[in-house]
mmCIF file of C-alpha atoms in Angstrom:
data_model
loop_
_atom_site.group_PDB
_atom_site.id
_atom_site.type_symbol
_atom_site.label_atom_id
_atom_site.label_comp_id
_atom_site.label_asym_id
_atom_site.label_seq_id
_atom_site.Cartn_x
_atom_site.Cartn_y
_atom_site.Cartn_z
ATOM 1 C CA MET A 17 -96.379 -204.230 166.599
ATOM 2 C CA ASN A 18 -98.845 -203.404 163.817
ATOM 3 C CA ILE A 19 -99.601 -199.845 164.951
ATOM 4 C CA SER A 20 -99.036 -196.854 162.680
ATOM 5 C CA PHE A 21 -99.215 -193.073 162.906
ATOM 6 C CA ASP A 22 -98.855 -190.433 160.203
ATOM 7 C CA PHE A 23 -96.594 -187.612 161.346
ATOM 8 C CA SER A 24 -95.274 -186.721 157.904
ATOM 9 C CA SER A 25 -95.750 -182.977 158.416
ATOM 10 C CA ARG A 26 -94.444 -182.855 161.994
ATOM 11 C CA VAL A 27 -91.155 -181.813 163.583
ATOM 12 C CA ALA A 28 -90.218 -183.595 166.805
ATOM 13 C CA LEU A 29 -87.533 -182.974 169.385
ATOM 14 C CA VAL A 30 -86.631 -185.885 171.657
ATOM 15 C CA VAL A 31 -84.471 -184.943 174.633
ATOM 16 C CA GLY A 32 -82.418 -187.895 175.783
ATOM 17 C CA GLY A 33 -82.939 -189.667 172.482
ATOM 18 C CA SER A 34 -79.664 -191.493 171.983
ATOM 19 C CA LYS A 35 -80.561 -194.660 173.902
ATOM 20 C CA GLY A 36 -83.234 -196.504 175.823
ATOM 21 C CA ILE A 37 -86.845 -195.360 175.599
ATOM 22 C CA GLY A 38 -85.810 -192.108 173.935
ATOM 23 C CA GLN A 39 -84.069 -193.900 171.100
ATOM 24 C CA ARG A 40 -87.119 -196.081 170.491
ATOM 25 C CA VAL A 41 -89.329 -192.975 170.434
ATOM 26 C CA CYS A 42 -87.028 -191.471 167.800
ATOM 27 C CA ILE A 43 -87.164 -194.608 165.661
ATOM 28 C CA ASP A 44 -90.954 -194.855 165.864
ATOM 29 C CA LEU A 45 -91.369 -191.164 165.050
ATOM 30 C CA LEU A 46 -89.052 -191.512 162.060
ATOM 31 C CA ASN A 47 -90.990 -194.567 160.873
ATOM 32 C CA SER A 48 -94.150 -192.456 161.161
ATOM 33 C CA GLY A 49 -92.746 -189.803 158.857
ATOM 34 C CA ALA A 50 -91.737 -187.128 161.353
ATOM 35 C CA LYS A 51 -88.609 -185.034 161.037
ATOM 36 C CA VAL A 52 -86.723 -185.912 164.212
ATOM 37 C CA PHE A 53 -84.083 -184.036 166.166
ATOM 38 C CA TYR A 54 -82.589 -185.676 169.227
ATOM 39 C CA VAL A 55 -80.650 -184.104 172.086
ATOM 40 C CA SER A 56 -77.906 -185.994 173.889
ATOM 41 C CA ARG A 57 -74.251 -185.777 174.816
ATOM 42 C CA ASN A 58 -73.383 -188.597 172.431
ATOM 43 C CA ARG A 59 -74.813 -189.295 169.015
ATOM 44 C CA SER A 60 -76.433 -192.555 167.954
ATOM 45 C CA GLN A 61 -75.164 -194.022 164.697
ATOM 46 C CA ASP A 62 -78.384 -196.010 164.395
ATOM 47 C CA LEU A 63 -80.494 -192.848 164.536
ATOM 48 C CA ASP A 64 -78.175 -190.925 162.247
ATOM 49 C CA SER A 65 -78.434 -193.657 159.629
ATOM 50 C CA LEU A 66 -82.247 -193.352 159.752
ATOM 51 C CA GLY A 67 -82.136 -189.605 159.168
ATOM 52 C CA ALA A 68 -82.467 -188.166 162.665
ATOM 53 C CA LYS A 69 -80.499 -184.992 163.390
ATOM 54 C CA HIS A 70 -78.272 -184.942 166.452
ATOM 55 C CA LEU A 71 -78.044 -181.871 168.704
ATOM 56 C CA LYS A 72 -75.171 -182.239 171.154
ATOM 57 C CA CYS A 73 -75.981 -180.787 174.541
ATOM 58 C CA ASP A 74 -75.103 -180.911 178.225
ATOM 59 C CA LEU A 75 -78.501 -180.658 179.895
ATOM 60 C CA ARG A 76 -76.947 -178.958 182.908
ATOM 61 C CA ASN A 77 -76.221 -175.946 180.700
ATOM 62 C CA GLU A 78 -79.211 -173.669 180.080
ATOM 63 C CA LEU A 79 -77.578 -171.791 177.215
ATOM 64 C CA ALA A 80 -76.722 -175.084 175.489
ATOM 65 C CA ILE A 81 -80.352 -176.191 175.754
ATOM 66 C CA LYS A 82 -81.611 -172.903 174.319
ATOM 67 C CA SER A 83 -79.131 -173.225 171.458
ATOM 68 C CA CYS A 84 -80.744 -176.541 170.466
ATOM 69 C CA PHE A 85 -84.124 -174.853 170.077
ATOM 70 C CA ASP A 86 -82.572 -172.112 167.952
ATOM 71 C CA LYS A 87 -81.550 -174.804 165.443
ATOM 72 C CA LEU A 88 -85.078 -176.136 164.924
ATOM 73 C CA PRO A 89 -87.022 -175.078 161.826
ATOM 74 C CA SER A 90 -90.267 -175.383 163.821
ATOM 75 C CA LEU A 91 -91.571 -177.608 166.591
ATOM 76 C CA ASP A 92 -94.698 -179.735 166.901
ATOM 77 C CA PHE A 93 -93.705 -182.407 169.437
ATOM 78 C CA LEU A 94 -91.405 -182.295 172.454
ATOM 79 C CA VAL A 95 -90.646 -185.575 174.220
ATOM 80 C CA ASN A 96 -88.537 -185.334 177.374
ATOM 81 C CA CYS A 97 -86.831 -188.662 178.121
ATOM 82 C CA ALA A 98 -83.487 -187.654 179.634
ATOM 83 C CA ALA A 99 -82.583 -188.939 183.094
ATOM 84 C CA ILE A 100 -79.673 -189.916 185.271
ATOM 85 C CA ASN A 101 -79.962 -192.317 188.174
ATOM 86 C CA HIS A 102 -77.886 -193.333 191.165
ATOM 87 C CA CYS A 103 -78.843 -196.234 193.400
ATOM 88 C CA LYS A 104 -77.874 -194.998 196.858
ATOM 89 C CA LYS A 105 -79.474 -194.676 200.267
ATOM 90 C CA ILE A 106 -79.978 -191.112 201.469
ATOM 91 C CA GLU A 107 -77.006 -191.192 203.851
ATOM 92 C CA LYS A 108 -74.719 -191.832 200.876
ATOM 93 C CA ILE A 109 -76.069 -188.985 198.703
ATOM 94 C CA SER A 110 -74.082 -185.761 198.700
ATOM 95 C CA SER A 111 -75.671 -182.368 198.126
ATOM 96 C CA GLN A 112 -73.703 -182.118 194.880
ATOM 97 C CA GLU A 113 -75.093 -185.424 193.620
ATOM 98 C CA TRP A 114 -78.622 -184.330 194.583
ATOM 99 C CA ASP A 115 -78.181 -181.115 192.600
ATOM 100 C CA ASP A 116 -76.738 -183.008 189.628
ATOM 101 C CA VAL A 117 -79.695 -185.404 189.394
ATOM 102 C CA LEU A 118 -82.264 -182.638 189.798
ATOM 103 C CA ALA A 119 -80.471 -180.515 187.191
ATOM 104 C CA VAL A 120 -80.864 -183.177 184.497
ATOM 105 C CA ASN A 121 -84.073 -184.878 185.589
ATOM 106 C CA LEU A 122 -86.133 -181.797 186.463
ATOM 107 C CA ARG A 123 -84.500 -178.427 185.786
ATOM 108 C CA ALA A 124 -83.741 -179.381 182.182
ATOM 109 C CA TYR A 125 -87.393 -180.410 181.712
ATOM 110 C CA PHE A 126 -88.476 -176.968 182.920
ATOM 111 C CA ILE A 127 -86.133 -175.252 180.446
ATOM 112 C CA THR A 128 -87.069 -177.433 177.469
ATOM 113 C CA CYS A 129 -90.781 -177.040 178.200
ATOM 114 C CA LYS A 130 -90.390 -173.278 178.497
ATOM 115 C CA GLU A 131 -88.549 -173.058 175.157
ATOM 116 C CA ALA A 132 -91.022 -175.397 173.465
ATOM 117 C CA VAL A 133 -94.060 -173.474 174.664
ATOM 118 C CA GLU A 134 -92.645 -170.260 173.232
ATOM 119 C CA LYS A 135 -92.398 -171.867 169.786
ATOM 120 C CA MET A 136 -95.678 -173.769 170.001
ATOM 121 C CA LYS A 137 -97.737 -170.755 171.054
ATOM 122 C CA LYS A 138 -96.742 -168.971 167.851
ATOM 123 C CA ALA A 139 -98.155 -171.880 165.836
ATOM 124 C CA ASN A 140 -101.173 -172.398 168.125
ATOM 125 C CA PHE A 141 -100.304 -176.089 168.256
ATOM 126 C CA GLY A 142 -98.072 -178.386 170.243
ATOM 127 C CA ARG A 143 -97.736 -181.719 171.981
ATOM 128 C CA ILE A 144 -95.435 -182.161 174.981
ATOM 129 C CA VAL A 145 -94.888 -185.561 176.561
ATOM 130 C CA ASN A 146 -92.712 -185.841 179.656
ATOM 131 C CA VAL A 147 -91.359 -189.147 180.891
ATOM 132 C CA SER A 148 -91.616 -189.718 184.632
ATOM 133 C CA SER A 149 -91.472 -193.182 186.189
ATOM 134 C CA ILE A 150 -93.324 -195.694 188.305
ATOM 135 C CA ALA A 151 -90.920 -194.403 190.964
ATOM 136 C CA GLY A 152 -92.516 -190.977 190.678
ATOM 137 C CA ARG A 153 -95.925 -192.517 191.358
ATOM 138 C CA HIS A 154 -94.915 -194.761 194.258
ATOM 139 C CA ARG A 155 -91.296 -195.487 195.193
ATOM 140 C CA SER A 156 -88.317 -197.330 193.780
ATOM 141 C CA LEU A 157 -86.864 -200.699 194.665
ATOM 142 C CA VAL A 158 -83.319 -199.523 193.950
ATOM 143 C CA SER A 159 -83.105 -195.811 193.027
ATOM 144 C CA GLY A 160 -82.231 -193.013 195.419
ATOM 145 C CA THR A 161 -84.409 -190.279 196.877
ATOM 146 C CA HIS A 162 -83.030 -187.740 194.397
ATOM 147 C CA TYR A 163 -84.201 -189.789 191.412
ATOM 148 C CA VAL A 164 -87.628 -190.493 192.931
ATOM 149 C CA ALA A 165 -88.099 -186.855 193.955
ATOM 150 C CA SER A 166 -87.272 -185.655 190.444
ATOM 151 C CA LYS A 167 -89.659 -188.105 188.818
ATOM 152 C CA SER A 168 -92.470 -187.160 191.179
ATOM 153 C CA ALA A 169 -91.897 -183.463 190.472
ATOM 154 C CA ILE A 170 -92.180 -184.028 186.717
ATOM 155 C CA ILE A 171 -95.808 -185.031 187.235
ATOM 156 C CA GLY A 172 -96.560 -181.763 189.015
ATOM 157 C CA LEU A 173 -94.710 -179.777 186.355
ATOM 158 C CA THR A 174 -96.756 -181.467 183.645
ATOM 159 C CA ARG A 175 -100.135 -180.902 185.245
ATOM 160 C CA GLN A 176 -99.538 -177.222 185.907
ATOM 161 C CA LEU A 177 -98.131 -176.644 182.418
ATOM 162 C CA ALA A 178 -101.124 -178.416 180.859
ATOM 163 C CA TYR A 179 -103.419 -176.009 182.682
ATOM 164 C CA GLU A 180 -101.429 -172.963 181.566
ATOM 165 C CA CYS A 181 -101.168 -174.011 177.902
ATOM 166 C CA ALA A 182 -104.631 -175.395 177.214
ATOM 167 C CA GLY A 183 -105.872 -172.168 175.646
ATOM 168 C CA ASP A 184 -103.067 -172.275 173.077
ATOM 169 C CA ASN A 185 -103.939 -175.741 171.710
ATOM 170 C CA ILE A 186 -100.897 -177.244 173.424
ATOM 171 C CA THR A 187 -101.406 -180.511 175.275
ATOM 172 C CA VAL A 188 -98.989 -181.610 177.976
ATOM 173 C CA ASN A 189 -99.013 -185.146 179.356
ATOM 174 C CA VAL A 190 -96.715 -187.407 181.315
ATOM 175 C CA VAL A 191 -96.104 -191.135 181.105
ATOM 176 C CA CYS A 192 -94.934 -193.198 184.061
ATOM 177 C CA PRO A 193 -93.051 -196.251 182.770
ATOM 178 C CA SER A 194 -92.156 -199.154 184.967
ATOM 179 C CA GLN A 195 -88.838 -200.941 184.669
ATOM 180 C CA THR A 196 -87.937 -201.300 180.985
ATOM 181 C CA MET A 197 -85.177 -203.228 179.233
ATOM 182 C CA THR A 198 -82.751 -200.355 178.748
ATOM 183 C CA PRO A 199 -79.051 -199.847 179.489
ATOM 184 C CA MET A 200 -80.041 -197.895 182.626
ATOM 185 C CA LEU A 201 -82.030 -200.851 183.967
ATOM 186 C CA LYS A 202 -79.156 -203.253 183.385
ATOM 187 C CA GLU A 203 -76.833 -200.878 185.249
ATOM 188 C CA SER A 204 -79.283 -200.458 188.140
ATOM 189 C CA MET A 205 -80.355 -204.055 188.757
ATOM 190 C CA THR A 206 -78.642 -207.438 188.863
ATOM 191 C CA SER A 207 -79.835 -210.326 186.714
ATOM 192 C CA GLU A 208 -81.278 -211.930 189.841
ATOM 193 C CA GLN A 209 -83.206 -208.760 190.725
ATOM 194 C CA ILE A 210 -84.569 -208.556 187.184
ATOM 195 C CA GLU A 211 -85.720 -212.176 187.336
ATOM 196 C CA GLN A 212 -87.433 -211.617 190.687
ATOM 197 C CA LEU A 213 -89.119 -208.502 189.355
ATOM 198 C CA CYS A 214 -90.616 -210.399 186.408
ATOM 199 C CA THR A 215 -92.443 -212.735 188.756
ATOM 200 C CA ALA A 216 -93.946 -209.791 190.664
ATOM 201 C CA ILE A 217 -95.328 -207.993 187.590
ATOM 202 C CA PRO A 218 -98.936 -208.981 186.798
ATOM 203 C CA LEU A 219 -98.102 -209.270 183.065
ATOM 204 C CA LYS A 220 -95.090 -211.435 184.030
ATOM 205 C CA ARG A 221 -92.511 -209.615 181.932
ATOM 206 C CA ILE A 222 -90.424 -206.457 181.949
ATOM 207 C CA ALA A 223 -91.428 -203.882 179.350
ATOM 208 C CA GLU A 224 -89.616 -203.513 176.056
ATOM 209 C CA THR A 225 -88.834 -199.992 174.873
ATOM 210 C CA GLN A 226 -91.624 -200.020 172.285
ATOM 211 C CA ASP A 227 -94.156 -200.802 175.013
ATOM 212 C CA GLN A 228 -93.268 -197.342 176.307
ATOM 213 C CA SER A 229 -92.776 -195.601 172.966
ATOM 214 C CA LEU A 230 -96.118 -196.287 171.299
ATOM 215 C CA PRO A 231 -98.233 -194.697 174.062
ATOM 216 C CA ILE A 232 -96.012 -191.611 173.755
ATOM 217 C CA LEU A 233 -96.705 -191.469 170.028
ATOM 218 C CA PHE A 234 -100.407 -191.834 170.729
ATOM 219 C CA LEU A 235 -100.275 -188.763 172.975
ATOM 220 C CA CYS A 236 -98.748 -186.850 170.054
ATOM 221 C CA SER A 237 -101.445 -188.038 167.661
ATOM 222 C CA ASP A 238 -104.849 -186.613 166.769
ATOM 223 C CA GLY A 239 -106.380 -189.455 168.749
ATOM 224 C CA ALA A 240 -105.239 -187.700 171.933
ATOM 225 C CA ASN A 241 -106.487 -184.215 171.062
ATOM 226 C CA TYR A 242 -108.648 -184.054 174.196
ATOM 227 C CA ILE A 243 -106.096 -185.520 176.605
ATOM 228 C CA THR A 244 -104.020 -183.050 178.600
ATOM 229 C CA GLY A 245 -102.659 -183.022 182.123
ATOM 230 C CA ALA A 246 -102.872 -186.810 182.247
ATOM 231 C CA ALA A 247 -100.382 -189.057 184.020
ATOM 232 C CA ILE A 248 -100.497 -192.408 182.240
ATOM 233 C CA ASP A 249 -99.105 -195.519 183.928
ATOM 234 C CA ILE A 250 -97.329 -197.951 181.606
ATOM 235 C CA ASN A 251 -96.340 -200.536 184.133
ATOM 236 C CA GLY A 252 -97.779 -203.973 183.353
ATOM 237 C CA GLY A 253 -100.357 -203.692 186.119
ATOM 238 C CA GLN A 254 -98.090 -202.761 189.043
ATOM 239 C CA TYR A 255 -100.047 -200.797 191.669
#
């Protein structure tokens, strides 16, 4: 896509950046000149070769998350993309699995946002973009109640944080992607389910990762200076 941004003076942290939408966000930020750090359990050779810096972290561990922020020279953009998903009906979900999903999909977002705000307030500037899901807006065809609950809660977290941070020139927004061609999608849905889904989407295709990445970069750009607390659907017209 012939869309460009200039982030040559910016430092970005992408949580959950090693694959899927997060990896595409990292690539597009790097191509826009940003200095990019990405948090994940496993590193991405593709990102490393482009100059991104890997910060290894278990997002269930608060001290490990805080340690990642200690390694940053500064911080302009935080993009929260990390998520785990299990496709189970409620009667098959254990309390431990519920806690595990909420720990990564919601609690970690709270901790990263808290750490980011502390840094951004000192600079009187910041852009936070959280990644929810179409499931957080409506429901999911395949995912469990724990995943949907976490994605819905991210929207509330974002809106309240946007209100609290507005006076410090920090914008906080959330995007709600629909199904996107990522490893998680291929693990969650069969080829037949994916084909059926395509026919039900008004734009008649499943999103590519850059369809989700570029709106995130826009929310980090000067073009979005007056947008905060917004929940933006990126779903091909599914309502």
